[in-house]
Amino acid sequence: MIEVKNITKSFGDLTVLKNFTVNFKEEGVTVILGPSGTGKSTLLRCINGLENIDSGDILVDGLSVNDKKNLRHIRLNCGMVFQQTVLFPHLDVMHNMTVSPIKLLKLSKKEAEERAEFYLNKVGLISKKKSRHNELSGGEQQRIAIARALMMNPKALLLDEVTSALDPEMSSEVLNILEKLAADGVCMLAVTHEMSFAKKVASRILFLDKGSLVCDEPVERFFRETRNENERISRFLNFIGE
Amino acid sequence: MQAFEKYRSLRLLDSLQFLRGIGVTLEVTLLSIAIGTFIGIILGIIRCSKNKAVSSLPLIYIEPLRNSPLVTQLFLVYYGIPMITNWMPSAFTCAVLTLSLNTGAFFAVLVNNSIKAIPQGQWEAGYALGHGKTSVFIHFIVPQAFRLLIPQAVTLYIGQLQCSSYVALISLIDLTKTGETISLRTMMPFVCWGIVFALYFIISFPLSKLAQYLEKKNEFAY
Ligand SMILES: Nc1ncnc2c1ncn2[C@@H]1O[C@H](COP(=O)(O)OP(=O)(O)O)[C@@H](O)[C@H]1O
Ligand SMILES: [Mg+2]
């Protein structure tokens, strides 16, 4: 569903992704691992068209991100949630969830609200539907952001370290939700440092280092064998205490 | 007792004139802040363009007006326009024209700053949901920028109300000019200017309280 074809992305002199190629099917959870500053966020942002790529191509559902006309379709199909949660501060939770489906998917207000209630139940926050972002904890905000992304019925969720800014308790709230969604069959591409989540939920692990793909393997093999075979990976895993 | 009589007669005869003065002051001010706000919104949005050539274009208009005294601008229009064209605008037209352009320049900066104050993440959150640029701007940026803008706009409007007193210098009979005329005739400058002072204050003060209130009310953290 997502084909990243030999892309290069630089910021000024800094080449962040070099001739990077990878494919994602519309299934399961892929966890992207790697040290900070290796281009994991940049990869997700390129897929979602938030960054322009210098060369190569990314196809989502066969549509290229290089063509601006496709961006809307691509973004509707790849919901994205950021490390730093961004709720719209001038809207309450319900309106945060419904404004986009009403405007972009042409749902009626009633349909949008019903869908919002469904997803708010899913993330366990139906009681907060009238709250503003500053009345919510970080974990709650992040769960709302996930629910808001799901409102658009994306084929995949791009998750960029969605728990890194949270304390352990809140981050396990969020991870539980993601686990539930994965069990429902939601396809995810998740950058995370949460190894227990990766082991439990992921089917596939990508390891990035310095802008290139070091390995791309099924989760069992990654944690059983690759981690011992590859020195960079074992150093990384030891470093984050795994 | 004679002085008291004179004071009374001043009040009876001239209260109407003060009212007319307020009328002119308000008319000039309201018209020019309305036009200025319109100009400011358009130029402020153009200032936000990513294209440097486009975004710096409005500066040609904004910077000279922000960096020269309003009185000079007023004289330039009032005395200058009839010289270089064969149009003889009235003092009222010149006043509204100058104040509008002046307000527009300051308002453009307020609009631009309010839009730029919205974190980039808000744009990206909108894009990530599938909105285009215009849609993000309308649904997410404008409402947030508007809240930042309102209290600053009110403050600017109060300033422009006060600056409108300069139109007295091009012989428009506004509140200030009325004060001057009556004060000269009655030889009671303290009373007359006191009245003018009080009238400006009565209009401005509630507005500045409103600005403070709006500023408090619209505070939100990201
Ligand atoms: N907008 C940007 N401008 C300049 N440099 C950037 C920008 N975004 C990311 N970078 C740089 O690109 C590199 C990769 O960043 P990122 O993709 O965020 O890494 P990761 O998510 O793996 O930690 C980093 O060195 C970062 O400083
Ligand atoms: Mg990152």
CSV table of C-alpha atoms and ligand atoms in Angstrom, one decimal:
chain,number,residue,atom,x,y,z
A,1,MET,CA,0.0,0.0,0.0
A,2,ILE,CA,2.9,2.3,0.7
A,3,GLU,CA,5.9,2.0,-1.6
A,4,VAL,CA,8.9,4.1,-0.7
A,5,LYS,CA,11.1,4.0,-3.8
A,6,ASN,CA,14.7,5.0,-3.5
A,7,ILE,CA,14.1,8.4,-1.8
A,8,THR,CA,16.7,10.9,-0.8
A,9,LYS,CA,15.9,13.7,1.6
A,10,SER,CA,18.2,16.4,2.9
A,11,PHE,CA,17.9,19.5,5.0
A,12,GLY,CA,20.5,21.8,3.6
A,13,ASP,CA,23.8,19.9,3.8
A,14,LEU,CA,22.5,17.2,6.0
A,15,THR,CA,21.3,14.2,4.1
A,16,VAL,CA,18.8,12.5,6.3
A,17,LEU,CA,17.5,9.7,4.1
A,18,LYS,CA,19.8,8.2,1.5
A,19,ASN,CA,18.4,6.1,-1.4
A,20,PHE,CA,15.9,4.7,1.0
A,21,THR,CA,13.5,2.0,-0.2
A,22,VAL,CA,10.8,0.1,1.7
A,23,ASN,CA,7.3,-1.3,1.2
A,24,PHE,CA,4.4,-1.6,3.5
A,25,LYS,CA,1.4,-3.7,3.0
A,26,GLU,CA,-2.0,-2.8,4.4
A,27,GLU,CA,-1.8,-5.1,7.4
A,28,GLY,CA,-0.3,-5.6,10.8
A,29,VAL,CA,1.9,-3.4,12.9
A,30,THR,CA,5.4,-2.4,11.7
A,31,VAL,CA,7.6,-0.9,14.3
A,32,ILE,CA,10.4,1.4,13.3
A,33,LEU,CA,13.4,1.4,15.6
A,34,GLY,CA,16.6,3.4,15.5
A,35,PRO,CA,18.7,5.9,17.4
A,36,SER,CA,17.6,9.6,17.6
A,37,GLY,CA,18.3,11.7,14.6
A,38,THR,CA,18.4,8.9,12.1
A,39,GLY,CA,15.5,10.0,10.0
A,40,LYS,CA,12.5,8.0,11.4
A,41,SER,CA,10.3,11.0,11.8
A,42,THR,CA,11.5,12.3,8.5
A,43,LEU,CA,10.5,9.1,6.8
A,44,LEU,CA,6.9,9.2,8.2
A,45,ARG,CA,6.7,12.9,7.3
A,46,CYS,CA,7.8,12.2,3.8
A,47,ILE,CA,5.2,9.4,3.4
A,48,ASN,CA,2.5,11.9,4.6
A,49,GLY,CA,3.7,14.6,2.3
A,50,LEU,CA,4.7,16.9,5.1
A,51,GLU,CA,8.2,17.1,3.7
A,52,ASN,CA,9.1,17.2,0.1
A,53,ILE,CA,11.5,14.5,-1.1
A,54,ASP,CA,14.6,15.5,-3.1
A,55,SER,CA,14.5,12.4,-5.4
A,56,GLY,CA,12.8,9.1,-5.7
A,57,ASP,CA,9.1,8.5,-5.2
A,58,ILE,CA,6.6,7.4,-2.6
A,59,LEU,CA,3.4,5.8,-3.8
A,60,VAL,CA,0.5,5.5,-1.5
A,61,ASP,CA,-2.3,3.4,-3.1
A,62,GLY,CA,-0.4,3.9,-6.3
A,63,LEU,CA,-0.5,7.7,-6.0
A,64,SER,CA,2.7,9.6,-5.9
A,65,VAL,CA,3.4,12.2,-3.1
A,66,ASN,CA,5.3,14.2,-5.6
A,67,ASP,CA,2.0,15.2,-7.2
A,68,LYS,CA,0.4,17.8,-4.9
A,69,LYS,CA,-3.0,16.8,-6.2
A,70,ASN,CA,-2.6,13.4,-4.5
A,71,LEU,CA,-1.7,14.7,-1.1
A,72,ARG,CA,-5.3,14.9,0.2
A,73,HIS,CA,-6.0,11.3,-0.8
A,74,ILE,CA,-2.7,10.2,0.7
A,75,ARG,CA,-3.3,12.0,3.9
A,76,LEU,CA,-6.8,10.7,4.3
A,77,ASN,CA,-5.4,7.2,3.9
A,78,CYS,CA,-2.4,7.6,6.2
A,79,GLY,CA,-3.6,9.1,9.5
A,80,MET,CA,-0.7,10.6,11.4
A,81,VAL,CA,-0.2,11.2,15.1
A,82,PHE,CA,2.8,13.2,16.4
A,83,GLN,CA,5.0,12.9,19.4
A,84,GLN,CA,3.9,16.3,20.6
A,85,THR,CA,0.1,16.1,20.6
A,86,VAL,CA,-1.7,18.7,18.6
A,87,LEU,CA,-5.3,19.2,19.5
A,88,PHE,CA,-6.9,22.3,18.2
A,89,PRO,CA,-7.1,24.5,21.3
A,90,HIS,CA,-10.1,26.5,20.2
A,91,LEU,CA,-12.3,23.4,19.8
A,92,ASP,CA,-13.5,21.0,22.4
A,93,VAL,CA,-12.8,17.3,22.0
A,94,MET,CA,-16.0,16.5,20.0
A,95,HIS,CA,-15.3,19.3,17.5
A,96,ASN,CA,-11.7,18.3,17.3
A,97,MET,CA,-12.9,15.0,16.1
A,98,THR,CA,-15.8,16.0,13.9
A,99,VAL,CA,-14.6,19.1,12.0
A,100,SER,CA,-12.5,17.3,9.5
A,101,PRO,CA,-14.9,14.4,8.6
A,102,ILE,CA,-17.7,17.0,8.2
A,103,LYS,CA,-15.6,19.2,5.9
A,104,LEU,CA,-13.6,16.6,4.0
A,105,LEU,CA,-15.6,13.4,4.0
A,106,LYS,CA,-18.9,15.3,3.8
A,107,LEU,CA,-20.4,13.5,6.8
A,108,SER,CA,-23.5,15.1,8.3
A,109,LYS,CA,-23.0,16.5,11.8
A,110,LYS,CA,-25.0,13.6,13.2
A,111,GLU,CA,-23.0,10.9,11.4
A,112,ALA,CA,-19.7,12.6,12.5
A,113,GLU,CA,-20.8,12.8,16.1
A,114,GLU,CA,-21.9,9.1,16.1
A,115,ARG,CA,-18.6,8.1,14.7
A,116,ALA,CA,-16.8,10.3,17.2
A,117,GLU,CA,-18.6,8.7,20.0
A,118,PHE,CA,-17.7,5.3,18.7
A,119,TYR,CA,-14.0,6.1,18.7
A,120,LEU,CA,-14.1,8.0,22.0
A,121,ASN,CA,-15.6,4.8,23.5
A,122,LYS,CA,-12.8,2.9,21.9
A,123,VAL,CA,-10.1,5.1,23.5
A,124,GLY,CA,-12.1,5.2,26.8
A,125,LEU,CA,-12.7,8.9,26.8
A,126,ILE,CA,-16.4,9.4,26.0
A,127,SER,CA,-16.8,11.3,29.2
A,128,LYS,CA,-14.4,13.9,28.0
A,129,LYS,CA,-16.2,14.8,24.8
A,130,LYS,CA,-16.9,18.4,26.0
A,131,SER,CA,-13.4,19.0,27.4
A,132,ARG,CA,-10.8,21.4,26.0
A,133,HIS,CA,-7.3,20.3,25.4
A,134,ASN,CA,-6.0,22.0,28.6
A,135,GLU,CA,-8.4,20.0,30.7
A,136,LEU,CA,-6.9,16.7,29.5
A,137,SER,CA,-3.7,14.9,30.6
A,138,GLY,CA,-1.0,14.3,28.1
A,139,GLY,CA,-2.1,10.7,27.7
A,140,GLU,CA,-5.7,11.6,27.2
A,141,GLN,CA,-4.7,14.2,24.6
A,142,GLN,CA,-2.7,11.6,22.8
A,143,ARG,CA,-5.6,9.1,22.9
A,144,ILE,CA,-7.9,11.8,21.5
A,145,ALA,CA,-5.4,12.5,18.7
A,146,ILE,CA,-5.4,8.8,17.8
A,147,ALA,CA,-9.2,8.7,17.8
A,148,ARG,CA,-9.3,11.9,15.7
A,149,ALA,CA,-7.0,10.3,13.1
A,150,LEU,CA,-9.2,7.2,13.0
A,151,MET,CA,-12.2,9.4,12.3
A,152,MET,CA,-11.0,9.7,8.7
A,153,ASN,CA,-11.0,5.9,8.3
A,154,PRO,CA,-7.4,5.8,7.2
A,155,LYS,CA,-5.9,2.6,5.8
A,156,ALA,CA,-2.9,3.0,8.0
A,157,LEU,CA,-1.9,5.0,11.1
A,158,LEU,CA,1.6,6.6,11.1
A,159,LEU,CA,2.6,7.0,14.7
A,160,ASP,CA,5.7,9.0,15.5
A,161,GLU,CA,6.9,8.3,19.0
A,162,VAL,CA,3.4,8.9,20.4
A,163,THR,CA,4.4,8.0,23.9
A,164,SER,CA,7.8,9.6,24.2
A,165,ALA,CA,6.5,12.8,25.7
A,166,LEU,CA,4.4,10.9,28.3
A,167,ASP,CA,5.2,9.6,31.8
A,168,PRO,CA,5.2,5.7,32.1
A,169,GLU,CA,1.6,5.5,33.4
A,170,MET,CA,0.1,7.6,30.7
A,171,SER,CA,2.2,6.0,28.0
A,172,SER,CA,0.9,2.6,29.0
A,173,GLU,CA,-2.6,3.9,28.7
A,174,VAL,CA,-1.8,4.9,25.2
A,175,LEU,CA,0.0,1.7,24.3
A,176,ASN,CA,-3.0,-0.3,25.6
A,177,ILE,CA,-5.2,1.6,23.2
A,178,LEU,CA,-2.8,0.9,20.3
A,179,GLU,CA,-2.7,-2.8,21.2
A,180,LYS,CA,-6.5,-2.9,21.2
A,181,LEU,CA,-6.6,-1.2,17.8
A,182,ALA,CA,-4.0,-3.6,16.4
A,183,ALA,CA,-6.2,-6.5,17.6
A,184,ASP,CA,-9.0,-4.8,15.7
A,185,GLY,CA,-6.8,-5.0,12.6
A,186,VAL,CA,-5.8,-1.4,12.3
A,187,CYS,CA,-2.6,-1.2,10.2
A,188,MET,CA,0.1,0.8,11.9
A,189,LEU,CA,3.5,2.2,11.2
A,190,ALA,CA,4.9,3.1,14.5
A,191,VAL,CA,8.2,4.7,15.5
A,192,THR,CA,8.7,3.9,19.1
A,193,HIS,CA,11.2,3.0,21.8
A,194,GLU,CA,8.7,0.8,23.7
A,195,MET,CA,10.2,-2.6,23.2
A,196,SER,CA,7.6,-4.5,25.1
A,197,PHE,CA,5.0,-3.0,22.7
A,198,ALA,CA,7.1,-3.9,19.7
A,199,LYS,CA,7.4,-7.5,20.9
A,200,LYS,CA,3.8,-7.9,21.8
A,201,VAL,CA,2.1,-6.1,19.0
A,202,ALA,CA,4.4,-5.7,16.0
A,203,SER,CA,4.7,-8.3,13.2
A,204,ARG,CA,7.6,-6.6,11.5
A,205,ILE,CA,10.6,-4.5,12.7
A,206,LEU,CA,12.6,-2.0,10.7
A,207,PHE,CA,15.8,-0.7,12.1
A,208,LEU,CA,17.1,2.6,10.7
A,209,ASP,CA,20.6,4.0,11.3
A,210,LYS,CA,22.0,7.2,9.8
A,211,GLY,CA,19.3,7.4,7.2
A,212,SER,CA,19.5,3.9,5.8
A,213,LEU,CA,17.6,0.7,6.5
A,214,VAL,CA,19.8,-1.7,8.5
A,215,CYS,CA,17.3,-4.4,8.8
A,216,ASP,CA,13.7,-5.3,7.9
A,217,GLU,CA,12.5,-8.5,9.6
A,218,PRO,CA,9.7,-10.3,11.2
A,219,VAL,CA,9.6,-9.5,14.9
A,220,GLU,CA,10.5,-13.0,16.2
A,221,ARG,CA,13.6,-13.2,14.1
A,222,PHE,CA,14.6,-9.7,15.1
A,223,PHE,CA,14.5,-10.3,18.8
A,224,ARG,CA,15.8,-13.9,18.7
A,225,GLU,CA,18.6,-13.6,16.2
A,226,THR,CA,19.3,-10.3,14.5
A,227,ARG,CA,19.8,-8.5,17.8
A,228,ASN,CA,22.8,-10.8,18.5
A,229,GLU,CA,24.1,-10.9,14.9
A,230,ASN,CA,24.2,-7.2,14.3
A,231,GLU,CA,26.5,-5.2,16.5
A,232,ARG,CA,24.8,-1.8,15.9
A,233,ILE,CA,21.4,-3.2,16.8
A,234,SER,CA,22.6,-5.0,19.9
A,235,ARG,CA,24.3,-1.8,21.0
A,236,PHE,CA,21.1,0.2,20.4
A,237,LEU,CA,19.0,-2.3,22.3
A,238,ASN,CA,21.4,-2.5,25.2
A,239,PHE,CA,21.5,1.3,25.2
A,240,ILE,CA,17.8,1.7,25.7
A,241,GLY,CA,17.8,-1.0,28.3
A,242,GLU,CA,16.3,-3.9,26.4
B,1,MET,CA,-22.1,84.9,40.2
B,2,GLN,CA,-21.3,86.3,36.8
B,3,ALA,CA,-18.8,83.6,36.1
B,4,PHE,CA,-21.3,81.0,37.1
B,5,GLU,CA,-23.8,82.4,34.6
B,6,LYS,CA,-21.3,82.3,31.9
B,7,TYR,CA,-20.5,78.7,32.7
B,8,ARG,CA,-24.1,77.8,32.5
B,9,SER,CA,-24.6,79.5,29.2
B,10,LEU,CA,-21.6,77.8,27.9
B,11,ARG,CA,-23.1,74.4,28.7
B,12,LEU,CA,-26.4,75.2,27.2
B,13,LEU,CA,-25.2,76.7,24.0
B,14,ASP,CA,-22.3,74.5,23.3
B,15,SER,CA,-23.2,71.0,24.5
B,16,LEU,CA,-24.8,70.4,21.1
B,17,GLN,CA,-21.5,71.5,19.4
B,18,PHE,CA,-19.5,69.1,21.6
B,19,LEU,CA,-21.9,66.4,20.6
B,20,ARG,CA,-21.4,67.2,16.9
B,21,GLY,CA,-17.7,67.2,17.5
B,22,ILE,CA,-17.9,63.7,19.0
B,23,GLY,CA,-20.0,62.7,16.0
B,24,VAL,CA,-17.3,63.8,13.6
B,25,THR,CA,-14.6,62.2,15.6
B,26,LEU,CA,-16.5,58.9,15.8
B,27,GLU,CA,-17.4,59.0,12.2
B,28,VAL,CA,-13.8,59.6,11.1
B,29,THR,CA,-12.5,57.0,13.5
B,30,LEU,CA,-15.0,54.3,12.8
B,31,LEU,CA,-14.8,54.7,9.0
B,32,SER,CA,-11.1,54.6,9.0
B,33,ILE,CA,-10.7,51.7,11.3
B,34,ALA,CA,-13.2,49.8,9.2
B,35,ILE,CA,-11.3,50.5,6.0
B,36,GLY,CA,-8.0,50.1,7.7
B,37,THR,CA,-8.9,46.8,9.2
B,38,PHE,CA,-9.9,45.6,5.7
B,39,ILE,CA,-6.7,46.7,4.2
B,40,GLY,CA,-4.7,45.3,7.1
B,41,ILE,CA,-6.3,41.8,6.9
B,42,ILE,CA,-5.5,41.6,3.2
B,43,LEU,CA,-2.0,42.8,3.5
B,44,GLY,CA,-1.4,40.9,6.7
B,45,ILE,CA,-2.3,37.7,4.9
B,46,ILE,CA,-0.1,38.5,1.9
B,47,ARG,CA,2.7,39.1,4.4
B,48,CYS,CA,2.4,35.4,5.4
B,49,SER,CA,3.1,34.1,1.9
B,50,LYS,CA,6.1,31.7,1.8
B,51,ASN,CA,7.2,33.4,-1.4
B,52,LYS,CA,9.6,36.2,-0.2
B,53,ALA,CA,8.9,38.4,-3.2
B,54,VAL,CA,5.2,38.3,-2.5
B,55,SER,CA,5.4,38.6,1.3
B,56,SER,CA,7.7,41.6,1.2
B,57,LEU,CA,5.6,43.6,-1.3
B,58,PRO,CA,3.3,45.0,1.3
B,59,LEU,CA,6.3,46.4,3.2
B,60,ILE,CA,6.5,49.1,0.6
B,61,TYR,CA,3.3,50.5,2.0
B,62,ILE,CA,3.5,49.4,5.6
B,63,GLU,CA,7.0,50.6,6.6
B,64,PRO,CA,6.7,54.3,5.5
B,65,LEU,CA,3.4,54.7,7.2
B,66,ARG,CA,4.5,53.0,10.4
B,67,ASN,CA,7.7,55.1,10.5
B,68,SER,CA,6.5,58.6,10.0
B,69,PRO,CA,4.3,60.9,12.1
B,70,LEU,CA,0.6,60.7,11.4
B,71,VAL,CA,0.4,64.5,11.2
B,72,THR,CA,2.9,64.5,8.4
B,73,GLN,CA,0.9,61.9,6.5
B,74,LEU,CA,-2.2,64.0,7.1
B,75,PHE,CA,-0.6,67.2,5.7
B,76,LEU,CA,0.9,65.3,2.8
B,77,VAL,CA,-2.5,64.2,1.8
B,78,TYR,CA,-4.4,67.4,2.6
B,79,TYR,CA,-1.9,69.8,1.1
B,80,GLY,CA,-0.2,67.5,-1.3
B,81,ILE,CA,-3.0,65.8,-3.2
B,82,PRO,CA,-4.5,69.1,-4.6
B,83,MET,CA,-1.0,70.1,-5.8
B,84,ILE,CA,-0.2,67.0,-7.8
B,85,THR,CA,-3.7,66.1,-9.0
B,86,ASN,CA,-6.7,68.2,-9.9
B,87,TRP,CA,-8.7,66.5,-7.2
B,88,MET,CA,-9.6,68.7,-4.2
B,89,PRO,CA,-10.6,66.3,-1.5
B,90,SER,CA,-12.5,67.7,1.5
B,91,ALA,CA,-10.8,67.7,4.9
B,92,PHE,CA,-13.1,64.9,5.9
B,93,THR,CA,-12.1,62.8,2.9
B,94,CYS,CA,-8.4,63.5,3.6
B,95,ALA,CA,-8.8,62.6,7.3
B,96,VAL,CA,-10.5,59.3,6.5
B,97,LEU,CA,-8.1,58.5,3.7
B,98,THR,CA,-5.0,59.1,5.8
B,99,LEU,CA,-6.3,57.4,9.0
B,100,SER,CA,-7.5,54.4,7.0
B,101,LEU,CA,-4.1,53.9,5.3
B,102,ASN,CA,-2.3,54.5,8.6
B,103,THR,CA,-4.6,52.0,10.5
B,104,GLY,CA,-4.1,49.5,7.6
B,105,ALA,CA,-0.4,49.6,8.0
B,106,PHE,CA,-0.5,48.9,11.7
B,107,PHE,CA,-3.3,46.3,11.4
B,108,ALA,CA,-1.4,44.4,8.7
B,109,VAL,CA,1.4,43.9,11.2
B,110,LEU,CA,-1.0,42.7,13.9
B,111,VAL,CA,-2.6,40.3,11.5
B,112,ASN,CA,0.7,38.9,10.3
B,113,ASN,CA,2.0,38.5,13.8
B,114,SER,CA,-1.1,36.8,15.0
B,115,ILE,CA,-1.0,34.3,12.2
B,116,LYS,CA,2.7,33.6,12.7
B,117,ALA,CA,2.2,33.1,16.4
B,118,ILE,CA,0.2,30.0,15.7
B,119,PRO,CA,2.5,27.0,16.1
B,120,GLN,CA,3.6,25.2,13.0
B,121,GLY,CA,2.2,22.0,14.6
B,122,GLN,CA,-1.3,23.3,14.2
B,123,TRP,CA,-0.8,23.6,10.4
B,124,GLU,CA,0.7,20.2,10.2
B,125,ALA,CA,-2.1,18.6,12.3
B,126,GLY,CA,-4.5,20.0,9.9
B,127,TYR,CA,-2.6,18.8,6.8
B,128,ALA,CA,-2.2,15.4,8.4
B,129,LEU,CA,-6.0,15.1,8.6
B,130,GLY,CA,-6.2,15.8,4.9
B,131,HIS,CA,-7.0,19.5,4.8
B,132,GLY,CA,-5.4,21.7,2.2
B,133,LYS,CA,-3.7,25.0,3.0
B,134,THR,CA,-6.8,27.1,2.6
B,135,SER,CA,-8.9,24.7,4.7
B,136,VAL,CA,-6.4,24.6,7.5
B,137,PHE,CA,-6.1,28.4,7.4
B,138,ILE,CA,-9.9,28.9,7.6
B,139,HIS,CA,-10.8,26.2,10.1
B,140,PHE,CA,-7.8,26.1,12.5
B,141,ILE,CA,-5.5,29.1,12.0
B,142,VAL,CA,-8.0,31.9,11.6
B,143,PRO,CA,-10.0,31.1,14.8
B,144,GLN,CA,-6.8,30.9,16.9
B,145,ALA,CA,-5.2,34.0,15.3
B,146,PHE,CA,-8.4,35.9,15.7
B,147,ARG,CA,-8.3,35.4,19.5
B,148,LEU,CA,-4.8,36.7,19.6
B,149,LEU,CA,-5.7,39.6,17.3
B,150,ILE,CA,-8.8,40.9,19.0
B,151,PRO,CA,-7.3,42.5,22.1
B,152,GLN,CA,-4.4,44.0,20.1
B,153,ALA,CA,-6.9,45.3,17.5
B,154,VAL,CA,-8.9,47.0,20.2
B,155,THR,CA,-5.8,48.7,21.6
B,156,LEU,CA,-4.9,49.9,18.1
B,157,TYR,CA,-8.4,51.2,17.6
B,158,ILE,CA,-8.2,53.2,20.9
B,159,GLY,CA,-4.9,54.6,19.7
B,160,GLN,CA,-6.4,55.6,16.4
B,161,LEU,CA,-9.4,57.3,18.1
B,162,GLN,CA,-6.9,59.4,20.0
B,163,CYS,CA,-4.8,60.1,16.9
B,164,SER,CA,-7.9,61.2,15.1
B,165,SER,CA,-7.6,64.4,17.1
B,166,TYR,CA,-4.9,65.4,14.6
B,167,VAL,CA,-7.6,66.0,12.0
B,168,ALA,CA,-8.3,69.2,13.9
B,169,LEU,CA,-5.1,70.5,12.3
B,170,ILE,CA,-6.6,70.3,8.8
B,171,SER,CA,-9.6,72.3,10.1
B,172,LEU,CA,-12.0,69.4,10.4
B,173,ILE,CA,-14.5,70.2,13.2
B,174,ASP,CA,-13.9,67.1,15.4
B,175,LEU,CA,-14.1,66.9,19.1
B,176,THR,CA,-10.6,68.5,19.6
B,177,LYS,CA,-11.3,71.3,17.1
B,178,THR,CA,-14.6,72.0,18.9
B,179,GLY,CA,-12.8,72.2,22.2
B,180,GLU,CA,-10.4,74.7,20.7
B,181,THR,CA,-13.1,76.9,19.2
B,182,ILE,CA,-15.2,77.0,22.2
B,183,SER,CA,-12.3,77.5,24.5
B,184,LEU,CA,-11.1,80.5,22.5
B,185,ARG,CA,-14.5,82.1,22.5
B,186,THR,CA,-15.4,81.5,26.1
B,187,MET,CA,-11.8,82.0,27.4
B,188,MET,CA,-12.4,79.0,29.6
B,189,PRO,CA,-9.7,76.6,28.5
B,190,PHE,CA,-9.6,74.5,31.6
B,191,VAL,CA,-13.3,73.7,31.4
B,192,CYS,CA,-13.5,73.3,27.7
B,193,TRP,CA,-10.4,71.1,27.4
B,194,GLY,CA,-11.5,69.3,30.5
B,195,ILE,CA,-14.7,68.4,28.8
B,196,VAL,CA,-12.9,67.2,25.6
B,197,PHE,CA,-10.5,65.2,27.8
B,198,ALA,CA,-13.4,63.6,29.6
B,199,LEU,CA,-15.2,62.8,26.4
B,200,TYR,CA,-12.2,61.0,24.9
B,201,PHE,CA,-11.7,59.2,28.1
B,202,ILE,CA,-15.3,58.1,28.4
B,203,ILE,CA,-15.1,56.5,25.0
B,204,SER,CA,-11.6,55.0,25.3
B,205,PHE,CA,-11.6,53.7,28.8
B,206,PRO,CA,-14.3,51.1,28.4
B,207,LEU,CA,-12.7,49.9,25.2
B,208,SER,CA,-9.3,49.5,26.9
B,209,LYS,CA,-11.0,47.5,29.7
B,210,LEU,CA,-12.6,45.4,27.0
B,211,ALA,CA,-9.2,44.8,25.4
B,212,GLN,CA,-7.9,43.7,28.8
B,213,TYR,CA,-10.8,41.4,29.4
B,214,LEU,CA,-10.5,39.9,25.9
B,215,GLU,CA,-6.8,39.3,26.5
B,216,LYS,CA,-7.5,37.4,29.7
B,217,LYS,CA,-10.4,35.5,28.3
B,218,ASN,CA,-8.5,34.3,25.2
B,219,GLU,CA,-5.4,33.1,27.0
B,220,PHE,CA,-4.7,29.5,26.1
B,221,ALA,CA,-1.6,27.5,26.2
B,222,TYR,CA,-0.6,25.1,23.5
C,1,LIG,N1,13.0,20.7,9.4
C,1,LIG,C1,14.3,20.3,9.6
C,1,LIG,N2,15.3,21.2,9.3
C,1,LIG,C2,16.6,20.8,9.4
C,1,LIG,N3,17.0,19.6,9.9
C,1,LIG,C3,16.0,18.7,10.3
C,1,LIG,C4,14.6,19.0,10.1
C,1,LIG,N4,13.9,18.0,10.5
C,1,LIG,C5,14.8,17.1,10.9
C,1,LIG,N5,16.1,17.5,10.8
C,1,LIG,C6,17.3,16.8,11.0
C,1,LIG,O1,17.2,15.5,10.4
C,1,LIG,C7,17.8,14.5,11.2
C,1,LIG,C8,16.8,13.4,11.3
C,1,LIG,O2,15.7,13.9,12.0
C,1,LIG,P1,14.5,13.0,12.4
C,1,LIG,O3,13.8,12.4,11.2
C,1,LIG,O4,13.6,13.8,13.3
C,1,LIG,O5,15.1,11.8,13.3
C,1,LIG,P2,14.5,10.8,14.3
C,1,LIG,O6,13.0,10.9,14.2
C,1,LIG,O7,15.0,9.5,13.8
C,1,LIG,O8,15.0,11.1,15.6
C,1,LIG,C9,18.2,15.1,12.5
C,1,LIG,O9,19.6,15.3,12.4
C,1,LIG,C10,17.4,16.4,12.5
C,1,LIG,O10,18.2,17.4,13.2
C,2,MG,MG,11.6,11.6,15.6
